[in-house]
CSV table of C-alpha atoms in Angstrom, one decimal:
chain,number,residue,atom,x,y,z
G,1,UNK,CA,-13.4,-48.1,30.4
G,2,UNK,CA,-15.8,-46.4,28.1
G,3,UNK,CA,-15.2,-46.2,24.2
G,4,UNK,CA,-14.3,-42.5,24.6
G,5,UNK,CA,-11.6,-43.4,27.3
G,6,UNK,CA,-8.1,-43.3,25.7
G,7,UNK,CA,-5.9,-46.4,26.2
G,8,UNK,CA,-2.5,-46.1,27.7
G,9,UNK,CA,-0.9,-46.6,24.3
G,10,UNK,CA,-3.0,-43.7,22.9
G,11,UNK,CA,-2.0,-41.4,25.7
G,12,UNK,CA,1.7,-42.3,25.2
G,13,UNK,CA,1.4,-41.7,21.5
G,14,UNK,CA,-0.3,-38.3,22.0
G,15,UNK,CA,2.5,-37.3,24.4
G,16,UNK,CA,5.1,-38.3,21.9
G,17,UNK,CA,3.4,-36.4,19.1
G,18,UNK,CA,3.0,-33.4,21.4
G,19,UNK,CA,6.6,-33.5,22.4
G,20,UNK,CA,7.7,-33.7,18.8
G,21,UNK,CA,5.5,-30.7,17.8
G,22,UNK,CA,7.0,-28.7,20.7
G,23,UNK,CA,10.6,-29.8,19.8
G,24,UNK,CA,10.2,-28.6,16.2
G,25,UNK,CA,11.2,-25.0,16.0
G,26,UNK,CA,8.7,-22.8,14.3
G,27,UNK,CA,10.2,-20.5,11.6
G,28,UNK,CA,8.5,-17.4,12.8
G,29,UNK,CA,9.9,-15.2,10.0
G,30,UNK,CA,8.8,-17.5,7.3
G,31,UNK,CA,5.3,-17.8,8.9
G,32,UNK,CA,5.0,-14.0,9.2
G,33,UNK,CA,6.0,-13.6,5.6
G,34,UNK,CA,3.4,-16.2,4.6
G,35,UNK,CA,0.7,-14.4,6.4
G,36,UNK,CA,1.6,-11.0,4.9
G,37,UNK,CA,1.8,-12.6,1.4
G,38,UNK,CA,-1.6,-14.1,1.9
G,39,UNK,CA,-3.0,-10.8,3.0
G,40,UNK,CA,-1.7,-9.4,-0.3
G,41,UNK,CA,-3.3,-12.0,-2.4
G,42,UNK,CA,-6.6,-11.6,-0.6
G,43,UNK,CA,-6.6,-7.8,-1.0
G,44,UNK,CA,-5.8,-8.0,-4.7
G,45,UNK,CA,-8.4,-10.6,-5.4
G,46,UNK,CA,-11.3,-9.7,-3.0
G,47,UNK,CA,-10.6,-6.2,-1.7
G,48,UNK,CA,-10.6,-5.1,1.9
G,49,UNK,CA,-14.0,-6.6,2.6
G,50,UNK,CA,-12.5,-10.2,1.9
G,51,UNK,CA,-9.9,-9.8,4.6
G,52,UNK,CA,-10.6,-11.2,8.1
G,53,UNK,CA,-8.8,-13.4,10.5
G,54,UNK,CA,-10.5,-16.6,9.2
G,55,UNK,CA,-9.9,-16.0,5.5
G,56,UNK,CA,-6.3,-14.9,6.2
G,57,UNK,CA,-5.6,-17.9,8.3
G,58,UNK,CA,-7.0,-20.2,5.6
G,59,UNK,CA,-5.1,-18.4,2.7
G,60,UNK,CA,-1.8,-18.6,4.7
G,61,UNK,CA,-2.3,-22.2,5.8
G,62,UNK,CA,-1.7,-21.3,9.5
G,63,UNK,CA,-3.7,-21.4,12.6
G,64,UNK,CA,-5.6,-18.2,13.3
G,65,UNK,CA,-3.8,-18.1,16.7
G,66,UNK,CA,-0.6,-17.3,15.0
G,67,UNK,CA,-2.1,-14.2,13.5
G,68,UNK,CA,-2.8,-12.9,16.9
G,69,UNK,CA,0.4,-14.1,18.4
G,70,UNK,CA,2.7,-12.5,15.7
G,71,UNK,CA,0.5,-9.5,14.7
G,72,UNK,CA,-2.1,-9.0,17.4
G,73,UNK,CA,-4.7,-9.4,14.7
G,74,UNK,CA,-5.5,-8.5,11.2
G,75,UNK,CA,-4.8,-4.8,11.7
G,76,UNK,CA,-1.1,-5.6,12.6
G,77,UNK,CA,-0.8,-7.7,9.3
G,78,UNK,CA,-2.3,-4.7,7.4
G,79,UNK,CA,0.2,-2.3,9.1
G,80,UNK,CA,3.2,-4.6,8.2
G,81,UNK,CA,2.0,-4.8,4.6
G,82,UNK,CA,1.5,-1.1,4.3
G,83,UNK,CA,5.0,-0.6,5.7
G,84,UNK,CA,6.4,-2.8,2.9
G,85,UNK,CA,4.4,-0.8,0.4
G,86,UNK,CA,5.7,2.4,1.8
G,87,UNK,CA,9.3,1.1,1.4
G,88,UNK,CA,8.5,0.0,-2.2
G,89,UNK,CA,7.0,3.5,-2.9
G,90,UNK,CA,10.0,5.4,-1.4
G,91,UNK,CA,12.5,3.2,-3.5
G,92,UNK,CA,10.5,3.6,-6.6
G,93,UNK,CA,10.3,7.3,-6.3
G,94,UNK,CA,14.0,7.6,-5.3
G,95,UNK,CA,15.0,5.6,-8.5
G,96,UNK,CA,13.7,8.3,-10.8
G,97,UNK,CA,16.4,10.4,-12.6
G,98,UNK,CA,17.8,13.5,-10.8
G,99,UNK,CA,15.7,16.6,-11.3
G,100,UNK,CA,16.5,18.9,-14.2
G,101,UNK,CA,14.0,21.5,-13.0
G,102,UNK,CA,15.0,25.2,-13.4
G,103,UNK,CA,11.7,26.5,-12.0
G,104,UNK,CA,9.1,25.4,-9.5
G,105,UNK,CA,6.7,24.7,-12.4
G,106,UNK,CA,9.1,22.3,-13.8
G,107,UNK,CA,9.7,20.7,-10.5
G,108,UNK,CA,6.0,20.3,-9.8
G,109,UNK,CA,5.6,18.6,-13.2
G,110,UNK,CA,8.3,16.0,-12.3
G,111,UNK,CA,6.9,15.4,-8.9
G,112,UNK,CA,3.3,15.0,-10.1
G,113,UNK,CA,4.0,12.7,-13.0
G,114,UNK,CA,6.5,10.7,-11.0
G,115,UNK,CA,4.0,10.0,-8.2
G,116,UNK,CA,1.2,9.2,-10.8
G,117,UNK,CA,3.4,6.6,-12.5
G,118,UNK,CA,4.3,5.1,-9.1
G,119,UNK,CA,0.7,4.8,-8.2
G,120,UNK,CA,-0.3,3.2,-11.5
G,121,UNK,CA,2.5,0.6,-10.9
G,122,UNK,CA,1.1,-0.5,-7.5
G,123,UNK,CA,-2.5,-2.0,-7.5
G,124,UNK,CA,-2.0,-2.7,-3.7
G,125,UNK,CA,-1.3,0.9,-2.8
G,126,UNK,CA,-4.4,1.9,-4.8
G,127,UNK,CA,-6.4,-0.8,-2.8
G,128,UNK,CA,-5.2,0.8,0.4
G,129,UNK,CA,-6.0,4.4,-0.8
G,130,UNK,CA,-9.5,3.2,-1.7
G,131,UNK,CA,-10.0,1.7,1.7
G,132,UNK,CA,-8.8,4.9,3.4
G,133,UNK,CA,-11.4,6.9,1.4
G,134,UNK,CA,-14.3,4.6,2.3
G,135,UNK,CA,-13.8,4.4,6.1
G,136,UNK,CA,-12.1,6.3,8.8
G,137,UNK,CA,-10.1,4.4,11.5
G,138,UNK,CA,-7.1,5.3,13.6
G,139,UNK,CA,-5.2,2.5,11.7
G,140,UNK,CA,-6.0,4.0,8.3
G,141,UNK,CA,-5.0,7.4,9.4
G,142,UNK,CA,-1.7,6.2,10.5
G,143,UNK,CA,-1.2,4.4,7.2
G,144,UNK,CA,-2.2,7.6,5.3
G,145,UNK,CA,0.2,9.8,7.3
G,146,UNK,CA,3.1,7.3,6.8
G,147,UNK,CA,2.6,7.3,3.0
G,148,UNK,CA,2.3,11.1,3.0
G,149,UNK,CA,5.6,11.2,4.9
G,150,UNK,CA,7.2,9.1,2.2
G,151,UNK,CA,6.0,11.5,-0.5
G,152,UNK,CA,7.1,14.5,1.5
G,153,UNK,CA,10.6,13.1,2.1
G,154,UNK,CA,11.0,12.3,-1.6
G,155,UNK,CA,9.8,15.9,-2.5
G,156,UNK,CA,12.2,17.4,0.0
G,157,UNK,CA,15.2,15.3,-1.1
G,158,UNK,CA,14.7,16.2,-4.8
G,159,UNK,CA,13.6,19.8,-4.7
G,160,UNK,CA,16.2,22.1,-6.1
G,161,UNK,CA,17.2,25.4,-4.4
G,162,UNK,CA,14.3,27.2,-6.1
G,163,UNK,CA,12.1,29.9,-4.4
G,164,UNK,CA,8.4,29.3,-4.1
G,165,UNK,CA,6.2,31.2,-6.5
G,166,UNK,CA,5.0,34.5,-5.1
G,167,UNK,CA,1.3,35.0,-4.9
G,168,UNK,CA,0.3,31.4,-5.2
G,169,UNK,CA,-1.0,29.0,-2.6
G,170,UNK,CA,1.4,26.2,-3.5
G,171,UNK,CA,0.2,23.9,-0.8
G,172,UNK,CA,-3.5,24.1,-2.0
G,173,UNK,CA,-2.6,23.7,-5.6
G,174,UNK,CA,-0.5,20.6,-4.9
G,175,UNK,CA,-3.3,19.1,-2.8
G,176,UNK,CA,-5.7,19.6,-5.8
G,177,UNK,CA,-3.2,18.1,-8.2
G,178,UNK,CA,-2.4,15.1,-6.0
G,179,UNK,CA,-6.2,14.4,-5.4
G,180,UNK,CA,-6.9,14.4,-9.1
G,181,UNK,CA,-4.0,12.2,-9.8
G,182,UNK,CA,-5.1,9.7,-7.0
G,183,UNK,CA,-8.6,9.7,-8.1
G,184,UNK,CA,-7.7,9.0,-11.8
G,185,UNK,CA,-5.3,6.2,-10.8
G,186,UNK,CA,-8.2,4.6,-8.7
G,187,UNK,CA,-10.6,5.0,-11.6
G,188,UNK,CA,-8.1,3.3,-14.0
G,189,UNK,CA,-7.8,0.3,-11.6
G,190,UNK,CA,-11.6,-0.2,-11.2
G,191,UNK,CA,-13.0,0.5,-14.7
G,192,UNK,CA,-10.1,1.8,-17.0
G,193,UNK,CA,-11.9,5.1,-17.8
G,194,UNK,CA,-13.1,8.4,-16.2
G,195,UNK,CA,-15.5,10.9,-17.5
G,196,UNK,CA,-15.3,9.5,-21.0
G,197,UNK,CA,-11.6,9.2,-21.3
G,198,UNK,CA,-10.2,5.7,-21.6
G,199,UNK,CA,-7.2,5.4,-19.3
G,200,UNK,CA,-4.9,3.4,-21.6
G,201,UNK,CA,-1.5,4.5,-22.7
G,202,UNK,CA,-2.9,7.2,-25.0
G,203,UNK,CA,-5.3,8.4,-22.3
G,204,UNK,CA,-2.6,8.7,-19.8
G,205,UNK,CA,-0.5,10.7,-22.3
G,206,UNK,CA,-3.5,13.1,-22.5
G,207,UNK,CA,-3.7,13.3,-18.7
G,208,UNK,CA,0.0,14.1,-18.4
G,209,UNK,CA,-0.4,16.8,-21.1
G,210,UNK,CA,-3.3,18.2,-19.3
G,211,UNK,CA,-1.3,18.3,-16.0
G,212,UNK,CA,1.4,20.2,-17.9
G,213,UNK,CA,-1.2,22.7,-19.1
G,214,UNK,CA,-2.7,23.2,-15.7
G,215,UNK,CA,0.7,23.8,-14.2
G,216,UNK,CA,0.7,27.1,-15.9
G,217,UNK,CA,-1.0,28.2,-12.7
G,218,UNK,CA,2.6,28.3,-11.4
G,219,UNK,CA,4.7,31.3,-12.6
G,220,UNK,CA,7.6,30.2,-14.8
């Protein structure tokens, strides 16, 4: 017998340990939650470049095999996390007071300021938006489409029975407004200012006043 050859006692001990491990049921739901929570922490601290299967396994305190078994890889974890964020976004938007709009201009104001405030309240959604702008993958396209669907459902559920303004490309205007809002929210997260305007409470009040002014593009 060589020094590396296990003794009968060691073999028996290993079998017992292996049997005990197999007999202990793994709490899959808790493990999945721990992995998703670890992904959230990594994204907030290091951004998307800091997220891979090794860093995720270490942060969650699990074997990397479980990430593949439960999520088929990091993309599956990201998709689960994004789904939770979409749920939060939908609930946050739905919690806003019922619309008091009597014109499409008023309704657009409510919609835009409501979405802006929701974005500002979710650093993780902004991290996701920044990632979508920096690279193009099938996963990120799916996530962007899912978040857009949340916004569209919220808009449709709130919109009063008002006619669309005549002679105005409503879709194009809304795209411009939403892009501006999204970029300002991203700028606030990364450096707290944009084009000389400090994005603190006073700065955001100025931004919302500017949005109100720009909405004059819609007929009353």
